[in-house]
Coordinates of C-alpha atoms (C1' of nucleotides) in Angstrom, one line a residue:
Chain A
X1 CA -66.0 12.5 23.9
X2 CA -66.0 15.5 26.8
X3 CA -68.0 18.2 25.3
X4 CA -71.2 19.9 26.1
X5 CA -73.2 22.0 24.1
X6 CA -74.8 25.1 24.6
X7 CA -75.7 28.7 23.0
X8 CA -72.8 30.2 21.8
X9 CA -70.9 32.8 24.3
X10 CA -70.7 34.7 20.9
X11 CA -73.4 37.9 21.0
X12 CA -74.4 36.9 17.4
X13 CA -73.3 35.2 14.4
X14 CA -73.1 39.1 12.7
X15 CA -70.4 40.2 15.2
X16 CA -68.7 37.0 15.4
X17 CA -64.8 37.8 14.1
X18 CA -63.6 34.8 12.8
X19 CA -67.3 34.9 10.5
X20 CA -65.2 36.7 7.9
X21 CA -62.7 34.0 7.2
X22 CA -65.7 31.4 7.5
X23 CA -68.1 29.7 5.0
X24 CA -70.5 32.1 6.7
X25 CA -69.0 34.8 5.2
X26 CA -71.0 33.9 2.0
X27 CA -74.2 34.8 3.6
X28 CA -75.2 39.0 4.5
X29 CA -76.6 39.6 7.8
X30 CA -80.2 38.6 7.4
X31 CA -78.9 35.1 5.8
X32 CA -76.7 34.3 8.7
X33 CA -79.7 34.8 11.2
X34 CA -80.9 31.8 9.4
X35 CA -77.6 30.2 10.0
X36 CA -78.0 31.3 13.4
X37 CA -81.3 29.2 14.3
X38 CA -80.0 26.2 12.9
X39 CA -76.4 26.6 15.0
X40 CA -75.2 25.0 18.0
X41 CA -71.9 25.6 20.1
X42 CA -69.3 22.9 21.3
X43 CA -66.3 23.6 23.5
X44 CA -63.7 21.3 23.2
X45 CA -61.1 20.6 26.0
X46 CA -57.6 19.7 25.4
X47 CA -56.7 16.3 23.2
X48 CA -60.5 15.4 23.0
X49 CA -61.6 14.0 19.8
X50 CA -64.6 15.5 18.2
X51 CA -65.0 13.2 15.7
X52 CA -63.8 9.9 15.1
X53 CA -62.4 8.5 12.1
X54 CA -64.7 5.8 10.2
X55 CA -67.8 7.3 12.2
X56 CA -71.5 8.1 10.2
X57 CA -70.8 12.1 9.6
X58 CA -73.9 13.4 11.1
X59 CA -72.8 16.7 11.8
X60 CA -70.4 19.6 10.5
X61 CA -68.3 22.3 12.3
X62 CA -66.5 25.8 11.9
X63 CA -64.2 26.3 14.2
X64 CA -64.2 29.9 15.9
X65 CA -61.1 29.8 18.2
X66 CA -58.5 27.2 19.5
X67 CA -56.7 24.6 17.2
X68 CA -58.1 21.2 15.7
X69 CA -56.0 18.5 14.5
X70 CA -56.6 15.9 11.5
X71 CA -55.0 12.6 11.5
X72 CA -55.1 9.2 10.2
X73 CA -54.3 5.9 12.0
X74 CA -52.6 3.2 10.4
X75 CA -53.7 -0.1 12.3
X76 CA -49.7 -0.7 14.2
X77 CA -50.7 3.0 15.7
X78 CA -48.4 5.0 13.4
X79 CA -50.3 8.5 12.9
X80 CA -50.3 10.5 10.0
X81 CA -51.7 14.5 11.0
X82 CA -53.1 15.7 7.1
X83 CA -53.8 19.0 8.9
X84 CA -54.3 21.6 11.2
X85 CA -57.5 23.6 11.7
X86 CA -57.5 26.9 12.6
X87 CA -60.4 29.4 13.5
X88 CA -62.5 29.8 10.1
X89 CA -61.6 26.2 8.7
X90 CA -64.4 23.8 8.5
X91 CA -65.1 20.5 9.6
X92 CA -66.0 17.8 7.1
X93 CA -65.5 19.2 3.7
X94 CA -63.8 15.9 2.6
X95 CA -66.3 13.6 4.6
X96 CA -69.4 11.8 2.6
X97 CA -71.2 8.9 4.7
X98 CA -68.7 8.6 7.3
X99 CA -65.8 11.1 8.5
X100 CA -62.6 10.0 7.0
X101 CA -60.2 11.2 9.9
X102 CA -60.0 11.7 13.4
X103 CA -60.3 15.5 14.6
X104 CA -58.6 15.9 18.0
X105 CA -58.8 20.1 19.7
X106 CA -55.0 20.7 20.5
X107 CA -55.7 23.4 22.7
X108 CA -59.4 24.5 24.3
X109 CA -61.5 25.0 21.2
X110 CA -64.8 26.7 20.0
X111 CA -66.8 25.1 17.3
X112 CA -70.3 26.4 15.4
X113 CA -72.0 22.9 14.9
X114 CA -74.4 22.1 12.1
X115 CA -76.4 18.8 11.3
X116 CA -75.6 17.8 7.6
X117 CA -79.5 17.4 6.9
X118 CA -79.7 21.5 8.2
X119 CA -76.3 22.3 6.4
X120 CA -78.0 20.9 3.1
X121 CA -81.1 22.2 3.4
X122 CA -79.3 25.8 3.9
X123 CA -77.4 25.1 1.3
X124 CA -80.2 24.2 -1.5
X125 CA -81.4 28.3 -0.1
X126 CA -78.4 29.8 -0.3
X127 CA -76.4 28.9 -3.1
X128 CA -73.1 30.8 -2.5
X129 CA -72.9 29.0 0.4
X130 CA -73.1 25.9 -1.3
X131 CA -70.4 27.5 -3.5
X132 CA -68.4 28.7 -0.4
X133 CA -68.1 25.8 0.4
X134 CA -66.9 23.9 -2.8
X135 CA -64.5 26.7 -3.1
X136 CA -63.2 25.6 0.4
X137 CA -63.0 22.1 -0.8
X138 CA -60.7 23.0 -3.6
X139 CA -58.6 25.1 -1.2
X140 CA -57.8 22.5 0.6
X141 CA -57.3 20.0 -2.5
X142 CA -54.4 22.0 -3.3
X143 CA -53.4 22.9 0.5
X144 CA -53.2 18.7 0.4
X145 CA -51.3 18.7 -2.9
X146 CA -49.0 20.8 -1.5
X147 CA -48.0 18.9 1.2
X148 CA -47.7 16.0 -0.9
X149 CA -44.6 17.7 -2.3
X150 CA -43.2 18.9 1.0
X151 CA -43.8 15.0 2.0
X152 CA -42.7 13.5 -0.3
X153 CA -39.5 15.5 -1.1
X154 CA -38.2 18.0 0.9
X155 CA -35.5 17.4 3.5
X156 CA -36.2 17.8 7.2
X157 CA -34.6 21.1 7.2
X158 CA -36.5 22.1 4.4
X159 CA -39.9 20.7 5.7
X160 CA -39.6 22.1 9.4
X161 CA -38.7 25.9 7.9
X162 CA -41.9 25.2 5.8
X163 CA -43.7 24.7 7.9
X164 CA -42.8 27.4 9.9
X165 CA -43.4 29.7 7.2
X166 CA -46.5 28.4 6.6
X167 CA -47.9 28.5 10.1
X168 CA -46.7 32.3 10.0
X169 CA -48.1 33.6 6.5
X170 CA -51.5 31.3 8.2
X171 CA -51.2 33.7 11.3
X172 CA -51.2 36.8 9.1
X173 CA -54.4 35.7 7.2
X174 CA -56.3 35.6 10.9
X175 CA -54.8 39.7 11.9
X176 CA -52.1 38.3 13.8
X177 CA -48.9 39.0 13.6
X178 CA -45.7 37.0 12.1
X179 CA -43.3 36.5 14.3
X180 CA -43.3 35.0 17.2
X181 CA -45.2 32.4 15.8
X182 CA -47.3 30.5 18.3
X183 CA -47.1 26.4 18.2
X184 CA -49.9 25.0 20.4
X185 CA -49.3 21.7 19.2
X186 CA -46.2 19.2 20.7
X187 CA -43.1 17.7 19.0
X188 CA -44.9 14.9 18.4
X189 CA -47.8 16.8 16.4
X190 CA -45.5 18.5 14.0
X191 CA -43.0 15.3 13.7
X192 CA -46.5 13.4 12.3
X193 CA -47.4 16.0 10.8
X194 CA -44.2 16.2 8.6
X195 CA -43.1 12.8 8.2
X196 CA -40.4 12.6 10.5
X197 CA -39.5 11.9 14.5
X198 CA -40.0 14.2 17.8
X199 CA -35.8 13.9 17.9
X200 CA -35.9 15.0 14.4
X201 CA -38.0 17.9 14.7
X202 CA -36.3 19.4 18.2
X203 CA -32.8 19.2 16.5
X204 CA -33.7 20.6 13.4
X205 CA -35.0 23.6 15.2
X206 CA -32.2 23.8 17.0
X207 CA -30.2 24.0 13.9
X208 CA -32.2 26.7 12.8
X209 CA -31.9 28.3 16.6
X210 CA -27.9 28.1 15.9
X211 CA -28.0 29.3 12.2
X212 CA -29.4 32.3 13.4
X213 CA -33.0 32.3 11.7
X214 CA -35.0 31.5 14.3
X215 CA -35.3 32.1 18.2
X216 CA -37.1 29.7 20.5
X217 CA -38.4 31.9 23.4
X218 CA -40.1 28.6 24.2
X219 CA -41.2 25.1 22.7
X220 CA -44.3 26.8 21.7
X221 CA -43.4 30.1 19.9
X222 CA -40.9 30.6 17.4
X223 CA -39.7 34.0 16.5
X224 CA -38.5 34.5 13.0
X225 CA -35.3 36.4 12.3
X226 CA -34.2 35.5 9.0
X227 CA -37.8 35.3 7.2
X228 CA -35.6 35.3 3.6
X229 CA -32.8 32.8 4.6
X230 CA -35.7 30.8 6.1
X231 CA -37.3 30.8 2.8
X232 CA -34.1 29.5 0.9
X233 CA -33.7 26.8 3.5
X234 CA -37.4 26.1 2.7
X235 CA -36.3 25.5 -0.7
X236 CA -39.3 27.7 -2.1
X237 CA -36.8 29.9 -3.5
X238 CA -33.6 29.1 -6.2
X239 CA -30.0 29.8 -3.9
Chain B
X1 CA -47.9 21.4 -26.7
X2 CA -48.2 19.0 -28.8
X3 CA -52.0 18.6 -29.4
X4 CA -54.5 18.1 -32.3
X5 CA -58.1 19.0 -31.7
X6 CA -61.0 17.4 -33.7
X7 CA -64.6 15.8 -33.0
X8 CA -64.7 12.9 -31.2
X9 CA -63.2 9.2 -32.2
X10 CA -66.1 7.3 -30.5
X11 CA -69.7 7.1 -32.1
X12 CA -71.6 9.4 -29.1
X13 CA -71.4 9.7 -25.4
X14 CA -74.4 7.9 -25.1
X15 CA -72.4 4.9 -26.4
X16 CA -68.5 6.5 -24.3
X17 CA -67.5 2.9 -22.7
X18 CA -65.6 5.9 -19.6
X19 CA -69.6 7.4 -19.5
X20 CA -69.8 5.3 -15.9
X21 CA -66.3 6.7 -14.7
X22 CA -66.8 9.8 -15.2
X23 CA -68.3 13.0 -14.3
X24 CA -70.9 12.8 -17.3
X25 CA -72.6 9.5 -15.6
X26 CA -74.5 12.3 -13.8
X27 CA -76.8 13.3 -16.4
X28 CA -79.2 11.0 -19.0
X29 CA -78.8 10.5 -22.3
X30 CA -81.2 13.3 -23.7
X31 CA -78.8 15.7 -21.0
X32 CA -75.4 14.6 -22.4
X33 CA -76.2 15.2 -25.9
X34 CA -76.2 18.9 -24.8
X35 CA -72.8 18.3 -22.9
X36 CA -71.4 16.7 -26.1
X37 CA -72.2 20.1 -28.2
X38 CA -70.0 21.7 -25.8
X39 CA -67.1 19.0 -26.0
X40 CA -64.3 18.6 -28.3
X41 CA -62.0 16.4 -27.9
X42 CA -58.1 15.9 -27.6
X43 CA -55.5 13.5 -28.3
X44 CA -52.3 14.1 -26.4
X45 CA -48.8 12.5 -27.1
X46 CA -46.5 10.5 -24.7
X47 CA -44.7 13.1 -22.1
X48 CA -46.5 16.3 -23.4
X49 CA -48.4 18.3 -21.4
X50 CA -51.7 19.4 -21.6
X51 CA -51.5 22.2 -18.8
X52 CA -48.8 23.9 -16.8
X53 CA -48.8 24.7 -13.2
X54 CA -49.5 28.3 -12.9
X55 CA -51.1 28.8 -16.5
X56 CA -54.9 30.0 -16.4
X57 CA -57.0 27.6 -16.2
X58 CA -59.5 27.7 -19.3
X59 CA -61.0 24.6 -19.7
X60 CA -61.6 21.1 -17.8
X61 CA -60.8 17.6 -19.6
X62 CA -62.5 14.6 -18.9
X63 CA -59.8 11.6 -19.4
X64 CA -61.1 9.3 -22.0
X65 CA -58.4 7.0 -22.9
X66 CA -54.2 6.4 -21.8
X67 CA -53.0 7.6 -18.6
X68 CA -51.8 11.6 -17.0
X69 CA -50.0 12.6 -14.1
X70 CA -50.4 15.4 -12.2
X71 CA -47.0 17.0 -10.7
X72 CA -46.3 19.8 -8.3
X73 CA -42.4 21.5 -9.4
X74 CA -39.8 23.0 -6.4
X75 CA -37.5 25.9 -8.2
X76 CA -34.7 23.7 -8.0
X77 CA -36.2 20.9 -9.9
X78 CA -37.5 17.8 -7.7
X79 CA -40.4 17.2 -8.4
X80 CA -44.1 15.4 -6.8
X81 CA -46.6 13.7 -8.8
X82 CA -49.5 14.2 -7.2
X83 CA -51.6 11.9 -8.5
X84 CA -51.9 9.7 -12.2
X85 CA -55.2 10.4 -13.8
X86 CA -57.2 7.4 -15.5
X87 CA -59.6 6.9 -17.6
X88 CA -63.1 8.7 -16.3
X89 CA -60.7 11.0 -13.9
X90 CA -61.6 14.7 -14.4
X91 CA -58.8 17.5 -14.5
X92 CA -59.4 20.5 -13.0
X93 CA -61.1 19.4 -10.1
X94 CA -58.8 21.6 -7.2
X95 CA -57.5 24.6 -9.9
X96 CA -59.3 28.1 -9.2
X97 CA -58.4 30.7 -11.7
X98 CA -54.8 29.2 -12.4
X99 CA -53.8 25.4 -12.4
X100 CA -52.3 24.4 -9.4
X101 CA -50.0 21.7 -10.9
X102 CA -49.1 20.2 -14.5
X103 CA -50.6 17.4 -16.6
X104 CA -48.7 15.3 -18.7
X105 CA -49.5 12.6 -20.7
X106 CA -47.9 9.2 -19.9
X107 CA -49.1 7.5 -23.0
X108 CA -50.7 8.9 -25.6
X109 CA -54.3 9.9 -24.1
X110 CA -57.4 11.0 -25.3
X111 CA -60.0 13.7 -23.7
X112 CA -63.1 15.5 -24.1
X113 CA -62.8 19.2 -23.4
X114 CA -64.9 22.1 -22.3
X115 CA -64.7 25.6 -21.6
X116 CA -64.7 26.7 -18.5
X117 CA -67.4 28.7 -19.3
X118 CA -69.3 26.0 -20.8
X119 CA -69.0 24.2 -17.8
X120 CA -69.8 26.5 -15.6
X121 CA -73.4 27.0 -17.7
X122 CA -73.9 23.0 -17.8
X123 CA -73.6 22.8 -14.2
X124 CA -76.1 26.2 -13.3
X125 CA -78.4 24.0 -15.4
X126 CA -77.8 20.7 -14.5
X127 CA -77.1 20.5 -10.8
X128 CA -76.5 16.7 -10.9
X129 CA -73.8 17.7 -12.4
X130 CA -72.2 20.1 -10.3
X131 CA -73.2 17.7 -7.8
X132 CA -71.3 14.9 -9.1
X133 CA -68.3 17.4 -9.3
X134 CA -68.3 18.4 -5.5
X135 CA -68.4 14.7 -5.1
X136 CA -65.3 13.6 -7.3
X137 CA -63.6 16.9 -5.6
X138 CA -63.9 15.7 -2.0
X139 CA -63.0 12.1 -2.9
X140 CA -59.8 13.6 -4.8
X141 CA -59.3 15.1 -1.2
X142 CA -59.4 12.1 0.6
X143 CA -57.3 10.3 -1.8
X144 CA -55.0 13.2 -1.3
X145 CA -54.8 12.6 2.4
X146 CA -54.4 9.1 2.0
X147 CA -51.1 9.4 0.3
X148 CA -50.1 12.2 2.6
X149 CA -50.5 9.3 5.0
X150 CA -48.3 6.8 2.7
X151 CA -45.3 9.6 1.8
X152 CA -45.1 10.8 5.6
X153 CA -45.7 7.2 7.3
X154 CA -45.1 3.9 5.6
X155 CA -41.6 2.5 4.7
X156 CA -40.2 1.7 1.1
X157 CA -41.7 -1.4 0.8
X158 CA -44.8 -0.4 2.5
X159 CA -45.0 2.3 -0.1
X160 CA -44.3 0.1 -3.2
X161 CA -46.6 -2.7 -1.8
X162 CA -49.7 -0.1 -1.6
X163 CA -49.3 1.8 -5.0
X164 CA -49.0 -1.6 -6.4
X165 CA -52.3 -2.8 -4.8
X166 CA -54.2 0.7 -5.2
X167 CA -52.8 0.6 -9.2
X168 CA -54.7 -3.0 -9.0
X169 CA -58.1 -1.8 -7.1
X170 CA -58.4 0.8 -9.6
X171 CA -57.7 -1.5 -12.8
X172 CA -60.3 -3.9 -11.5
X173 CA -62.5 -0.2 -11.0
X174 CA -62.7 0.1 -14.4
X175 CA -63.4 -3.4 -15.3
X176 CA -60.0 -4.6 -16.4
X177 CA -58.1 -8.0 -14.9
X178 CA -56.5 -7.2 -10.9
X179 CA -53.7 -8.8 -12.3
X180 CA -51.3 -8.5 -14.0
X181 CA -51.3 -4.8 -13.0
X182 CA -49.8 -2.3 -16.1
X183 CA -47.5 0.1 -14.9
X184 CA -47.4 2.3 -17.8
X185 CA -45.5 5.2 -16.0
X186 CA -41.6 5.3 -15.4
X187 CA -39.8 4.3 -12.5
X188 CA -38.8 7.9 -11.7
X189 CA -42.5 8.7 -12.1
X190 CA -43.4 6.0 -9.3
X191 CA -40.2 7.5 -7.8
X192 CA -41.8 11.0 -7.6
X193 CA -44.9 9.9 -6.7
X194 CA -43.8 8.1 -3.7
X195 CA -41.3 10.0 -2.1
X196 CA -38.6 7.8 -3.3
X197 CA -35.2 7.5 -5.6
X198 CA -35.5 5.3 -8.8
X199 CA -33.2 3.0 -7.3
X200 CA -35.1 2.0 -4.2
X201 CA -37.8 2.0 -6.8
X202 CA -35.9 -0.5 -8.5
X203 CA -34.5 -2.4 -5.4
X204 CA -38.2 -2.5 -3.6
X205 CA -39.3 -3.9 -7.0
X206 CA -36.7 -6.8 -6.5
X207 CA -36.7 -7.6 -3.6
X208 CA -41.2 -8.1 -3.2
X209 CA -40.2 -10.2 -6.6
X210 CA -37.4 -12.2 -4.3
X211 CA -39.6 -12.6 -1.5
X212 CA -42.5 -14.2 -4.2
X213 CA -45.2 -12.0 -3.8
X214 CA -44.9 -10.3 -7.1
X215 CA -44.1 -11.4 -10.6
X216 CA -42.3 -9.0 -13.2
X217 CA -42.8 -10.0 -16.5
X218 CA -41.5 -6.8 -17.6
X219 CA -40.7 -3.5 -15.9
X220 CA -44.3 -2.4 -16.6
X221 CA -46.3 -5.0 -15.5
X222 CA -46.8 -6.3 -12.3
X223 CA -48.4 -9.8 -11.7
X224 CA -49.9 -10.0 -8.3
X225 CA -48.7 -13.4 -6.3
X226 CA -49.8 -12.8 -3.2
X227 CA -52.3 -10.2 -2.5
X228 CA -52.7 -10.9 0.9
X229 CA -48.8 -10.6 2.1
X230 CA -48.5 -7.7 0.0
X231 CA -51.4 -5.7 1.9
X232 CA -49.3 -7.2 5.5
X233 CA -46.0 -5.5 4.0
X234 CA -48.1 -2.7 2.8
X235 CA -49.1 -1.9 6.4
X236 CA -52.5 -2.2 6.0
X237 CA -53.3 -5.0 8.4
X238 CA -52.0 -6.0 11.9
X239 CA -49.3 -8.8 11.2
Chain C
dC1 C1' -41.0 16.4 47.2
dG2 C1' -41.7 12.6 44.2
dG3 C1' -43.9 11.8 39.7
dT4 C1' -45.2 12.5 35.1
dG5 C1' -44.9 14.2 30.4
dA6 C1' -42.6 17.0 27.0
dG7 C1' -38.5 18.5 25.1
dT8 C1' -33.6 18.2 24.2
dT9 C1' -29.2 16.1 23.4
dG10 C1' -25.8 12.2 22.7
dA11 C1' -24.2 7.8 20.6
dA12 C1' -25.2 3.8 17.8
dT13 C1' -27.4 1.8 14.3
dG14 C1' -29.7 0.9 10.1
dT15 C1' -31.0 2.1 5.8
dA16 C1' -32.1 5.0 1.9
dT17 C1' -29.4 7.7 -1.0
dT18 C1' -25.6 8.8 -3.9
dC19 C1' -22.3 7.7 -7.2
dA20 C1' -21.0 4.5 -10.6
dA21 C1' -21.2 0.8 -13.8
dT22 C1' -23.8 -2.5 -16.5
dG23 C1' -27.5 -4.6 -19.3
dG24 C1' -31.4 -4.2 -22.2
dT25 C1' -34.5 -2.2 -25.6
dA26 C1' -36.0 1.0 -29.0
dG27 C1' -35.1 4.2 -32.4
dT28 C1' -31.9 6.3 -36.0
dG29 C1' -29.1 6.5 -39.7
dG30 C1' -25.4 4.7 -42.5
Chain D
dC1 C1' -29.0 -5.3 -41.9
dC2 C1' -26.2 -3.6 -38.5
dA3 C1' -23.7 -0.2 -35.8
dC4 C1' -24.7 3.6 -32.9
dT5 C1' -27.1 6.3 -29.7
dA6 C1' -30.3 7.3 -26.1
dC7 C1' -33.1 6.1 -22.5
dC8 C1' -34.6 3.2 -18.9
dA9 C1' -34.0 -0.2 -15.5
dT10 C1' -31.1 -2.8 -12.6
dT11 C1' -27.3 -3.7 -9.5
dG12 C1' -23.1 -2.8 -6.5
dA13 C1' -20.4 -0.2 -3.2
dA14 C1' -19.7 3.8 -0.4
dT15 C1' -21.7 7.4 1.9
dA16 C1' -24.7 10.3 4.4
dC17 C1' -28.1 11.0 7.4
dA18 C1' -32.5 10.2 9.9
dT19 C1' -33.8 6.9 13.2
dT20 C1' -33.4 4.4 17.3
dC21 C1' -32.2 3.8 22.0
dA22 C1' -31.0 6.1 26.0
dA23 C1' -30.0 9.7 29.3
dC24 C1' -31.0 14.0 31.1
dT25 C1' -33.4 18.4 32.0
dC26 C1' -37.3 21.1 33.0
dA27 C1' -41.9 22.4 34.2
dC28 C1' -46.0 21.4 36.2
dC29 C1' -49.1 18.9 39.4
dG30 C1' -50.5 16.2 43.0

DNA sequence: CGGTGAGTTGAATGTATTCAATGGTAGTGG
DNA sequence: CCACTACCATTGAATACATTCAACTCACCG
């Protein structure tokens, strides 16, 4: 596990800019000092794992910048990625005892690092923290619902332009903008992440390339033309 | 919505045989009484639905008796089950102000009921129970995760092979016989939740029957012959 | 300049789906 | 009591389509 730990290259937690889309955003100014004290920094390189599924969860993390993915390992090696985690998301809202799946940086990555015993014990204080928190949990409930449909039955077309769509409208939520849509993550990622092959996933964004909805500038941003006809090929909306 | 409301069948909670399961095994017996003056209760018949993806969510149900499942729609019609709910399951656990999917009774099912308001009071008082509720939340997330890993990864068989043996684990959960396993839902309804048609449904069901590690005494119940070769097809050890 | 890893594309293969027919069971009404 | 209907499950045959295997390109790095 390559990562070292020091203060954070942030001033402070009260000008941090990804503190708004975080659980810290429960807390005002004075509270996050608190928050503050109890917080240490991790930089992540490149497809390191921070955490390992199956290990004791000692720890929990918000993640300020780069990209963190969430798999699960079936014992012949196949890999299923339940999610990607962007600035703002925490680390080990589904985790009790032990950390249920592996988290792996996909690009350089900043995280805020709490032990649980000082995460509780600022959560027993501060109770819309605790309730940030929950409300976090149930996001992602649904978040994992949702992809249970998208899973489970949508066609490849239909899950790659969702996907797409989704990475986009995720984009917007952090002040950046729609289109291009940056894809740190390789062929591989999104094919486990989706349920299907790399081959799958590069020809279906060529097909999309060809239909005219997208543009591929490069494997790693996607620029959306058609946003509507991207939608009806996402089968979110009735043809 | 076919429903009928009335006070409770069984004696008390104190004496509620699904007390253990469920949410309510957080508090003691002098503390349930006070939950049980907010509770009413609610039988439900085969294939109605007690809520409606989308619909505002007003109360939370506590699964008493028979079985739910929990679907996510496309415009177009497919359909995802989610999840089925048993006896002891809560509902309600990932909705915000709106229910995120739809709950429909597979057999006729029986549930306490509370306001969301009530609820919301119960737990401010009793923080075992909220407590209990964050708890059942993040396990429903990692179940969730799970079968993101079983619609994106696992085979056919390896699907039908591990609902089949998760349908088990949880029957012997809740004290009942590991085999034979009831299969009270449809085959379209194991279709939908495993990312499948009927008819490999159907032909999966056949062909573990063929291959002797699974008797079918009828289409809804499954006698386990072989536990161990059906967890090697279900993928869940190295062969 | 060779080497590696990621991505794309082509051809074949396998397999789940689709379309269709059949059997079984439960419920309804004559 | 017995057709008659409706629904569910199963099975067969043809089809469609994602996967597999393989080749090739490109960029980056030593």
């Amino acid at each position: 596990m390559m990562t070292s730990h020091y203060r954070p290259p942030c001033q402070a937690c009260t000008s941090c800019d990804t503190r708004r889309m975080a659980v810290c955003s429960a807390l005002q100014d004075d509270e996050v000092a608190e928050l503050e004290r109890a917080m240490s920094f991790v930089r992540l390189e490149s497809n390191t794992s921070l955490v390992e599924e199956g290990e004791p969860r000692r720890r929990v993390y918000t993640l300020t910048s780069g990209l963190l993915r969430l798999s699960l390992a079936l014992p012949d090696g196949r890999r299923q990625i339940t999610g990607f985690l962007m600035p703002g998301d925490y680390l080990g809202l589904a985790d009790d005892e032990i950390y249920a799946q592996t988290a792996e940086a996909v690009v350089p990555s900043g995280l805020c690092s709490f032990s649980v015993r000082d995460m509780d014990r600022l959560m027993e204080r501060y109770p819309r923290l605790r309730d940030r928190l929950h409300l976090m949990t149930r996001a992602a409930l649904r978040q994992a619902r949702e992809t249970q449909m998208i899973l489970g039955r949508l066609a490849p077309s239909e899950k790659v332009a969702s996907f797409l769509l989704h990475m986009s409208n995720r984009a917007a939520a952090y002040g950046r903008p729609e289109s291009p849509v940056p894809l740190p993550m390789t062929r591989t990622d999104i094919a486990d992440y989706l349920g299907l092959t790399i081959e799958t996933v590069s020809r279906t964004f060529t097909k999309l390339k060809t239909q005219g909805l997208i543009r591929l500038p490069d494997p790693h941003s996607v620029e959306i033309v058609d946003k509507s006809r991207l939608a009806v090929v996402a089968g979110l909306t009735v043809h």
